[in-house]
Short mmCIF file of C-alpha atoms and ligand atoms in Angstrom, two decimals:
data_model
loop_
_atom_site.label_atom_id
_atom_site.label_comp_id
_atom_site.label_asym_id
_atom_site.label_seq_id
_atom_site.Cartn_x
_atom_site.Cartn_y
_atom_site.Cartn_z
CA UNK A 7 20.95 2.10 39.00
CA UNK A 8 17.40 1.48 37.45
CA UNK A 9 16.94 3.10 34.47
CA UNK A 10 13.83 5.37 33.68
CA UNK A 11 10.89 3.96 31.92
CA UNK A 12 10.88 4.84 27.96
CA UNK A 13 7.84 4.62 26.25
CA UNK A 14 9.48 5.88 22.71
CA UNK A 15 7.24 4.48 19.64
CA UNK A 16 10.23 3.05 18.04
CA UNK A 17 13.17 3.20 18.11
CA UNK A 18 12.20 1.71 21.43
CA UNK A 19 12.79 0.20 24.82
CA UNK A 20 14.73 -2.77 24.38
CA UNK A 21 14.79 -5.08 27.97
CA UNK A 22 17.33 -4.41 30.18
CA UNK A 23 18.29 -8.24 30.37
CA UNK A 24 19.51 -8.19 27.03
CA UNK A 25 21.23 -5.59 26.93
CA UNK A 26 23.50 -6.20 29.45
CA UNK A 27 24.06 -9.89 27.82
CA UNK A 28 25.37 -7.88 24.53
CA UNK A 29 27.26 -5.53 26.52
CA UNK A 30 28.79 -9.11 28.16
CA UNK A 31 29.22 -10.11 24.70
CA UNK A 32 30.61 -7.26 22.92
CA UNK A 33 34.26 -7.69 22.88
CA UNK A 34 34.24 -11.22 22.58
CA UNK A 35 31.22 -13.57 21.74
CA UNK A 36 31.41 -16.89 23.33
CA UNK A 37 35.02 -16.62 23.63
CA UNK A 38 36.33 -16.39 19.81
CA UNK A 39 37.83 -13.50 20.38
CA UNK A 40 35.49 -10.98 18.23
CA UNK A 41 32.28 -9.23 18.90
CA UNK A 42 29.41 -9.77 17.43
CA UNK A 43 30.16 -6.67 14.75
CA UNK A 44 33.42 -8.22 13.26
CA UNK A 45 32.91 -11.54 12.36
CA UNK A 46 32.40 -12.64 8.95
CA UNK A 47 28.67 -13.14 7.90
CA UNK A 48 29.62 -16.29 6.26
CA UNK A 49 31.89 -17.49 9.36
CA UNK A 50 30.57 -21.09 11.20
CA UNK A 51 30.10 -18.28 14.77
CA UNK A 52 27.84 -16.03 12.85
CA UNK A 53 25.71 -19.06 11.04
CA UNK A 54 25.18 -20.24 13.94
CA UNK A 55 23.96 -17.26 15.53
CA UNK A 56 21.62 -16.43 12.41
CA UNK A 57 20.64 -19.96 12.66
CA UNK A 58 19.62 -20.01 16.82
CA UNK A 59 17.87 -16.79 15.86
CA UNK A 60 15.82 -17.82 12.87
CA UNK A 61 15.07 -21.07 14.94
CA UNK A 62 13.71 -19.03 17.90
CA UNK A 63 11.49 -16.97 15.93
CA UNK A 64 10.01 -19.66 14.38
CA UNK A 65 8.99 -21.18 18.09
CA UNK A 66 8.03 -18.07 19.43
CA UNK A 67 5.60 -17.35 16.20
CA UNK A 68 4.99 -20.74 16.02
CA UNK A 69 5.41 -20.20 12.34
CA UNK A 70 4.51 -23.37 9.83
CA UNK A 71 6.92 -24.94 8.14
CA UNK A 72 5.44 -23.98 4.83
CA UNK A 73 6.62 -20.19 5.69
CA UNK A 74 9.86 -19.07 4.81
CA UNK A 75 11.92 -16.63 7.30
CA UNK A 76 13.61 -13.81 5.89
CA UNK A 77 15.79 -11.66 7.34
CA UNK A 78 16.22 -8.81 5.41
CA UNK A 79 16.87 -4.77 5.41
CA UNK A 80 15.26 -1.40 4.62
CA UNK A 81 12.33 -1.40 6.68
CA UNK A 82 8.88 -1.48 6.29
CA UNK A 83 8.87 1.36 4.04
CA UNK A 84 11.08 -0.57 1.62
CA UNK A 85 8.60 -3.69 1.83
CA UNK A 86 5.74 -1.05 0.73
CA UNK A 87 7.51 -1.52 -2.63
CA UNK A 88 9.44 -5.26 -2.18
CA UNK A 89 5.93 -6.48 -1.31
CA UNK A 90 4.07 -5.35 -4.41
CA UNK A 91 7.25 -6.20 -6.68
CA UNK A 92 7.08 -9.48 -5.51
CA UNK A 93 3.57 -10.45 -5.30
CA UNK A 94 1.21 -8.26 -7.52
CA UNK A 95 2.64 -9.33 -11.31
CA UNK A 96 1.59 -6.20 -11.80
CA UNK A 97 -2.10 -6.42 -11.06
CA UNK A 98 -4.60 -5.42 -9.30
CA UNK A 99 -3.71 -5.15 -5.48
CA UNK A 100 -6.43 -4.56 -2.78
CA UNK A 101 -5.54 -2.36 0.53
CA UNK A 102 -6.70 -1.36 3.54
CA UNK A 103 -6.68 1.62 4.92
CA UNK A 104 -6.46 2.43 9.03
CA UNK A 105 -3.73 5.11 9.54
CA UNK A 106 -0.76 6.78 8.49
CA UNK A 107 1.01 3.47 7.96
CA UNK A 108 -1.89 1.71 5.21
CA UNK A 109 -1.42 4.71 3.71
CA UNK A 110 1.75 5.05 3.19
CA UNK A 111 1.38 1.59 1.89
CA UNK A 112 -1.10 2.07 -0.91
CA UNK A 113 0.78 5.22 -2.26
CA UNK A 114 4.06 3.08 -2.64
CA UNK A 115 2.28 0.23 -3.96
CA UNK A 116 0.74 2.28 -6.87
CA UNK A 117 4.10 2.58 -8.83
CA UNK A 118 3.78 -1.17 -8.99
CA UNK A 119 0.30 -2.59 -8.98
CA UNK A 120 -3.70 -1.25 -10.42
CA UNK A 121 -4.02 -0.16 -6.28
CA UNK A 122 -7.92 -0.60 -4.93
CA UNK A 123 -8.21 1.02 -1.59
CA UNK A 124 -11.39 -1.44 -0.35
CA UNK A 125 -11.91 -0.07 2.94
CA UNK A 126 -10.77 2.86 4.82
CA UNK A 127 -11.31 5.05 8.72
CA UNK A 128 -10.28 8.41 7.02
CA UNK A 129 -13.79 9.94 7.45
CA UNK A 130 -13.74 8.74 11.15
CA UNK A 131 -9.47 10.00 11.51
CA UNK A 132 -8.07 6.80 11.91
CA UNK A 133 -9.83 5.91 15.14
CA UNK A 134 -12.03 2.78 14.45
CA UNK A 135 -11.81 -0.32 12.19
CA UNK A 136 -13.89 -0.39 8.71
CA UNK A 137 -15.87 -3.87 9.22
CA UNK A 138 -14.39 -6.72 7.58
CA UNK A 139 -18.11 -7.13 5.79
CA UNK A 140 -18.12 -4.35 4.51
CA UNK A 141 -14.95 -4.53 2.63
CA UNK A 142 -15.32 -4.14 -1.00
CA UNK A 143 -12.66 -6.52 -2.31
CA UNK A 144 -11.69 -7.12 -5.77
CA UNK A 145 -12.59 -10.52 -7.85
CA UNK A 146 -8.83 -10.67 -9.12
CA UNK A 147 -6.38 -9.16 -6.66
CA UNK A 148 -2.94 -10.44 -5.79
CA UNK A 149 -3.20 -9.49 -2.16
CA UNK A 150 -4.55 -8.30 0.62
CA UNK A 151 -2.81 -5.76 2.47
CA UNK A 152 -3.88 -4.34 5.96
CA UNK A 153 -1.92 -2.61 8.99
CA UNK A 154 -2.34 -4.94 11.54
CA UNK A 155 -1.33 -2.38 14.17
CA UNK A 156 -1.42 1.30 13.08
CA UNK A 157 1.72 2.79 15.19
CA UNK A 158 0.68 6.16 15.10
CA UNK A 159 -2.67 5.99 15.63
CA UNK A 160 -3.48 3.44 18.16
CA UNK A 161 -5.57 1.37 15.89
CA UNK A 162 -4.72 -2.64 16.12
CA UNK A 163 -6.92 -5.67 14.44
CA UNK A 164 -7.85 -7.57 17.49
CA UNK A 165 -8.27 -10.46 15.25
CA UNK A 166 -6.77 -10.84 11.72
CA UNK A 167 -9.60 -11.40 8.75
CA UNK A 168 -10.40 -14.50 7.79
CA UNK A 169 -10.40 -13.76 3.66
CA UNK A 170 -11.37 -17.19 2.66
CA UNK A 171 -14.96 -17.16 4.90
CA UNK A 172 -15.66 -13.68 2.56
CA UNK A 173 -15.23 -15.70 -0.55
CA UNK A 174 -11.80 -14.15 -1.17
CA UNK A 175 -8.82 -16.47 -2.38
CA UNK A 176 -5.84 -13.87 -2.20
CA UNK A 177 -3.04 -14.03 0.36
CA UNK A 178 -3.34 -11.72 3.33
CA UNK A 179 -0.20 -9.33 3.79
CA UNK A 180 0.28 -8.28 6.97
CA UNK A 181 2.01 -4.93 8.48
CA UNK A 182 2.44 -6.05 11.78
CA UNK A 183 6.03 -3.99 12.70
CA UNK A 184 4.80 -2.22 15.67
CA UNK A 185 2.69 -5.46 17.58
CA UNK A 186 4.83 -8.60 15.95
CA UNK A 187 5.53 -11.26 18.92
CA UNK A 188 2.96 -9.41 21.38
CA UNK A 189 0.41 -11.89 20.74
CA UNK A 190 -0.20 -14.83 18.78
CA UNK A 191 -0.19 -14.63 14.26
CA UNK A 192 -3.51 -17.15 13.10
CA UNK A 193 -1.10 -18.29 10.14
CA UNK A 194 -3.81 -20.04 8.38
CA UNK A 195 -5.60 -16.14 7.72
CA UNK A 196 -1.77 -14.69 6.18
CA UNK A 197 0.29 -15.05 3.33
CA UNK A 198 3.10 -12.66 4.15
CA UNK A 199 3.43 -10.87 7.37
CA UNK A 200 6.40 -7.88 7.48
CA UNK A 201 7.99 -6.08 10.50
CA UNK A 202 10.79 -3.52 10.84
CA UNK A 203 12.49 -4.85 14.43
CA UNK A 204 13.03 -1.33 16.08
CA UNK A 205 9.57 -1.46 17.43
CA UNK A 206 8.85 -5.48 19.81
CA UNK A 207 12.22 -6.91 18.78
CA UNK A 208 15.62 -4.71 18.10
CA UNK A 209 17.29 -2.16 16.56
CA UNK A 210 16.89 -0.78 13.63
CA UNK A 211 18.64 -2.03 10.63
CA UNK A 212 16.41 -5.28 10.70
CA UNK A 213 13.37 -6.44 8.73
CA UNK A 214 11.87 -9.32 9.61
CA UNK A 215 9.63 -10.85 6.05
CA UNK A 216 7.50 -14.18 6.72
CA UNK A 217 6.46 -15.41 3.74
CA UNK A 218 4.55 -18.58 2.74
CA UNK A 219 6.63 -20.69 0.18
CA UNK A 220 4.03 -20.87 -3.19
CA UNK A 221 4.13 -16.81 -3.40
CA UNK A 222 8.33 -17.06 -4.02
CA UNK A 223 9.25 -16.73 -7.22
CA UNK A 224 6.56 -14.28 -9.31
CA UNK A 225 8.60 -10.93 -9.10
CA UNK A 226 8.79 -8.01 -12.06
CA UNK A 227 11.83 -8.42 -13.99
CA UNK A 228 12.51 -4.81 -12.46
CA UNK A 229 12.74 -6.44 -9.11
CA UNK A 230 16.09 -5.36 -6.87
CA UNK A 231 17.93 -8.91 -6.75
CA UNK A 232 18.60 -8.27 -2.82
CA UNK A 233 14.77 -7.57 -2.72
CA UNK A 234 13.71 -10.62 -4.69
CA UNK A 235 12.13 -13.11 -1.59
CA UNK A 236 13.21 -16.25 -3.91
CA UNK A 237 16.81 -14.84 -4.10
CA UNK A 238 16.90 -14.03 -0.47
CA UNK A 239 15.33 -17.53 0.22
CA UNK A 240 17.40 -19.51 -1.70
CA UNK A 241 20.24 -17.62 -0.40
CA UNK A 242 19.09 -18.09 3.07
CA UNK A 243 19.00 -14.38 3.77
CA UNK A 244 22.68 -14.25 2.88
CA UNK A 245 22.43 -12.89 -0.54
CA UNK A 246 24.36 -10.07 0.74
CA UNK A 247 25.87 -8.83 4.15
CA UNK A 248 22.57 -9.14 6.23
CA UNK A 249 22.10 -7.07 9.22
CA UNK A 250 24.35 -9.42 11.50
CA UNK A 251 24.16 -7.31 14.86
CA UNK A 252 20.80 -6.68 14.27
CA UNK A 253 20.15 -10.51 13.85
CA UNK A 254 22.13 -11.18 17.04
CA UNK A 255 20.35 -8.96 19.08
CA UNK A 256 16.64 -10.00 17.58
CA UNK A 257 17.85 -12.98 18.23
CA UNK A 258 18.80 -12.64 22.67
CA UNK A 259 15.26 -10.67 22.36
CA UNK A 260 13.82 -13.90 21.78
CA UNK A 261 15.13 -15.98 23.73
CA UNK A 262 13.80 -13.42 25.98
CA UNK A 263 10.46 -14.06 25.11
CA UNK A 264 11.32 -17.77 25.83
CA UNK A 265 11.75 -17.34 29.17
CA UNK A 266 8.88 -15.07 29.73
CA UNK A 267 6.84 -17.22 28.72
CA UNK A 268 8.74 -19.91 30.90
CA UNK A 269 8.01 -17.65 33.84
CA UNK A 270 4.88 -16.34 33.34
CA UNK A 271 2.14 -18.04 35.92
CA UNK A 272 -0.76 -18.19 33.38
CA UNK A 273 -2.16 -21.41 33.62
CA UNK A 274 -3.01 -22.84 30.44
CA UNK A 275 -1.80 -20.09 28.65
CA UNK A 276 1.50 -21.14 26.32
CA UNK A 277 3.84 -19.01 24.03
CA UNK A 278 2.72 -15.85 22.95
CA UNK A 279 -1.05 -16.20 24.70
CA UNK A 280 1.11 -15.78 27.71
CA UNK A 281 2.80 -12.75 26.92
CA UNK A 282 -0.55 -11.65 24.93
CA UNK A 283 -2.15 -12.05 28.65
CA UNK A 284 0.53 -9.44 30.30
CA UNK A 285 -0.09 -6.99 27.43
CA UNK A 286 -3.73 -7.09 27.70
CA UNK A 287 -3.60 -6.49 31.25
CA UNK A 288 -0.67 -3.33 30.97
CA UNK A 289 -3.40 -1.75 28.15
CA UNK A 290 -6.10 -2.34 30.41
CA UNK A 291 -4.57 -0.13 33.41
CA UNK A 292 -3.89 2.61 31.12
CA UNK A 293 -7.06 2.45 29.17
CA UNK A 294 -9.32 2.50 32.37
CA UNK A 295 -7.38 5.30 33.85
CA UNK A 296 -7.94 7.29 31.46
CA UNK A 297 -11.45 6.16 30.65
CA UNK A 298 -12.42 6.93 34.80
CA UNK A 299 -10.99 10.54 34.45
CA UNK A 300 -12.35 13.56 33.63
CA UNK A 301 -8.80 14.82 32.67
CA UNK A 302 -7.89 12.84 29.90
CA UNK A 303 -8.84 11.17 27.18
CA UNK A 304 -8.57 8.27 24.44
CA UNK A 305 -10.58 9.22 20.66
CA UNK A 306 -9.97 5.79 19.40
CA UNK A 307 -12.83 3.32 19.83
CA UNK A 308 -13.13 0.77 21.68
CA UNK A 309 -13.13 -2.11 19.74
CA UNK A 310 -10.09 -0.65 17.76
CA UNK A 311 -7.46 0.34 20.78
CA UNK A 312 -4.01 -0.58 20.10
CA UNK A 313 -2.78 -2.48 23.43
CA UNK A 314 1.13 -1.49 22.41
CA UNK A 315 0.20 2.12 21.04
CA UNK A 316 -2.10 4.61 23.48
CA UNK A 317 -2.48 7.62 21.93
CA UNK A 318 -4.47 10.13 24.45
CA UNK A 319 -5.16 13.72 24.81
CA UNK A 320 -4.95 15.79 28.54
CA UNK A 321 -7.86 18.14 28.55
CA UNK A 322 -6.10 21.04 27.54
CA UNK A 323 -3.35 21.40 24.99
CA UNK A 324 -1.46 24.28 26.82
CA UNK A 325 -0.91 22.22 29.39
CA UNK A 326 1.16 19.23 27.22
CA UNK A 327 4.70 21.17 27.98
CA UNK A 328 4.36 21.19 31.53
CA UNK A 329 2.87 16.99 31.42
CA UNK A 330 6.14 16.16 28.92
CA UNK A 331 8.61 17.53 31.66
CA UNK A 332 7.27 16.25 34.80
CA UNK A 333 6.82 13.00 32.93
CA UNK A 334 10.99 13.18 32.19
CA UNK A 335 11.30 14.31 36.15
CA UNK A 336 9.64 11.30 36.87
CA UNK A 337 11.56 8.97 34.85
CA UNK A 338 9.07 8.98 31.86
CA UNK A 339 10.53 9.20 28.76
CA UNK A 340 9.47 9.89 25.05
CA UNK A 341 5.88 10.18 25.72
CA UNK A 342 5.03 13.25 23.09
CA UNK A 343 2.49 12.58 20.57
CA UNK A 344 3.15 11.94 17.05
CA UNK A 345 3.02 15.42 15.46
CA UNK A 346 0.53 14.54 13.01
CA UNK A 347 -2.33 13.42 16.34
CA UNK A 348 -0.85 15.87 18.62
CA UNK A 349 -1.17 15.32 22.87
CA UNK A 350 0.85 12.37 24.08
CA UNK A 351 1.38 8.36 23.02
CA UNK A 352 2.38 5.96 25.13
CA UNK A 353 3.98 2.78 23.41
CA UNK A 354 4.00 -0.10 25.65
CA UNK A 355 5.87 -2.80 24.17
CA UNK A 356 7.23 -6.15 25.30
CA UNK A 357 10.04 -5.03 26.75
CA UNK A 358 7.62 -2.63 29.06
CA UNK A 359 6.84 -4.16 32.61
CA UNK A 360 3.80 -3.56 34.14
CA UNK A 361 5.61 -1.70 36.80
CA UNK A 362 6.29 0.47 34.23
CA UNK A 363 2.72 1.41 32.68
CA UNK A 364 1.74 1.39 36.69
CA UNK A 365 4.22 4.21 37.17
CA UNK A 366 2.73 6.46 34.33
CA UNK A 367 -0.57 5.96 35.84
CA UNK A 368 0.33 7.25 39.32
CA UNK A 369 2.46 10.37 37.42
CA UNK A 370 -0.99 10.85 35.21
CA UNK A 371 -3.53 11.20 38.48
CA UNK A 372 -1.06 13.23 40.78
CA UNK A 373 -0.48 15.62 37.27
CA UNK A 374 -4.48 15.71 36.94
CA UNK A 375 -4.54 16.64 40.58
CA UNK A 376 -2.34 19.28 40.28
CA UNK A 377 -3.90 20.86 36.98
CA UNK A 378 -7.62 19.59 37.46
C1 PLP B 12 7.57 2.16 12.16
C2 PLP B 12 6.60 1.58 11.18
C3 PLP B 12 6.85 1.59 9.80
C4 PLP B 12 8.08 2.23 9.21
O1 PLP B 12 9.19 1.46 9.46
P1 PLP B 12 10.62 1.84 8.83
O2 PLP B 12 11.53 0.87 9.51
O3 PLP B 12 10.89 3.26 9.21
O4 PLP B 12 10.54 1.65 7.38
C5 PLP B 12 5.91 1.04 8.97
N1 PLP B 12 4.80 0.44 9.44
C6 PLP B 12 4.54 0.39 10.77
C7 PLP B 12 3.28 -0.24 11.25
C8 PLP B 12 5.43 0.97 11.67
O5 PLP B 12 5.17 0.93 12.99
#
């Protein structure tokens, strides 16, 4: 039985592979005699299982060994606050703003930190990128803090900013939930990078915080102790029950990506420029189909398209109801816009193959054909 092709923004597509290795797994990992869901956090199967994944990620990002891994829980939306708890010390905080997400970011981190929105796309509707030159950051600020891929709107940084060549000393902070592990993280440009897993890497339940070791310790005494990064650190994400299914499955996701990028004919191309490559070339088919047609249409611009997030608009808006259920006839799911763009959004994620993206393409010209 193949399964139909999900495009969902997150919760999303998860690879088919690894699934069916947790459904192997579920009533009895590695032959202890419990699943995954029932064995003590603290127990020498679990450790090791937190340990493998933890290990993993740190390949696959090729993260430095100054960076600490944490694995914690309540989403991005909870790092809006953990983040400025942690790092501001109550100061001034510089963000960026390129969609719903930033947003959402600044407004949280006011309660905590003198907020200076230095850039933003409002005027333009979230479709392009303010130029890094033009950013008005502050002398003093704690942070930087940018969406690196705006889930909604189909905005993505094709390249993170390089702070120090503007003259600017604070840590970078990264949102990068929706694109983390679909290319390669320049680790020299970020300070803290943060991603919810339910969009390139899991289920839900899981936050994944990267954090480089000399911003630890500097929270407000207010400061959650489960949501302190130097508690969680020293704890070794085990301050409390962490998310240990979550973990497990993050964890067979990348060993995934391992062997991906083990089978993945790219020439020189190693790790995540490898998968980067098959990402690039899945946006590229979708982009130029609907760049060549009359019928539809992308608003963001060009330097600024998301490769995992395509946003796009048919030519008529009366005809979206009849698009969503031939999509779902065709074995296209979860393809509706977010309500707050409108017309449809494709989210092609790892765990999409291009046979996948190559399907929707075929389903988009004979639908134009029909309707043109
Ligand atoms: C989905 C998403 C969030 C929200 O994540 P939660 O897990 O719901 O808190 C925040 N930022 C980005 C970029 C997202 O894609």
């Amino acid at each position: 039985m193949t399964r139909p092709f999900n495009f969902s923004a997150g919760p999303a597509a998860l690879p088919e592979e690894v699934l069916q290795q947790a459904a192997g797994e579920m009533l009895d990992w590695h032959g202890c005699g419990m699943g995954v869901m029932e064995m003590s956090h603290r127990g020498k199967e679990f450790i090791s299982i937190a340990h493998q994944a933890q290990a993993d990620l740190r390949e696959v990002l090729s993260i430095p060994h100054e960076f600490k891994v944490l694995f914690m829980q309540g989403g991005a939306l909870a790092e809006n606050a953990i983040v400025p708890m942690n790092l501001s010390r109550g100061g001034r905080t510089d963000y960026v703003i390129t969609g719903s997400w930033s947003q959402k970011s600044a407004k949280e981190a006011r309660k905590y930190s003198d907020v200076q929105v230095v850039a933003s796309n409002e005027a333009d509707h979230h479709t392009t990128l303010p130029p890094v030159a033009a950013w008005r950051l502050s002398d003093q600020a704690a942070y930087v803090h940018v969406c690196s891929n705006e889930t909604i709107h189909g905005v993505e940084m094709h390249e993170l900013p390089d702070l120090k060549s503007l003259g600017c000393d604070a840590p970078l902070v990264i949102d990068c939930s929706s694109h983390i592990a679909s290319r390669p993280i320049d680790w020299s440009r970020v300070g803290l990078a943060y991603a919810g897993a339910q969009k390139n890497i899991g289920p839900a339940g899981l936050t994944m915080v990267i954090v480089r070791e000399d911003l630890l310790g500097h929270a407000l005494p207010i400061t959650p102790s489960a949501f302190d990064y130097k508690v969680v650190s020293d704890a070794e994400s085990m301050y409390n029950t962490p998310p240990t299914y979550g973990i497990y499955l993050a964890g067979l996701v990348f060993q995934w990506i391992k062997r991906q990028v083990e089978n993945t004919p790219q020439g020189e191309l190693t790790g995540l420029a490898a998968i980067e490559a098959r990402n690039a070339a899945k946006a590229r088919l979708l982009y130029d189909f609907i760049d060549g047609s009359a019928f539809y249409s992308s608003r963001v611009a060009v330097n600024a398209r998301s490769r995992m997030n395509i946003p796009f608009f048919l030519h008529s808006d009366a005809l979206n109801e009849a698009f969503l259920a031939g999509a779902k006839d065709h074995g296209l799911l979860q393809l509706k816009g977010h309500k707050s763009v409108g017309g449809m959004r494709a989210s092609i994620y790892n765990a999409m193959p291009l046979a996948g993206v190559e399907a929707l393409v075929a389903y988009m010209k004979d639908f134009a054909q029909r309707h043109g």
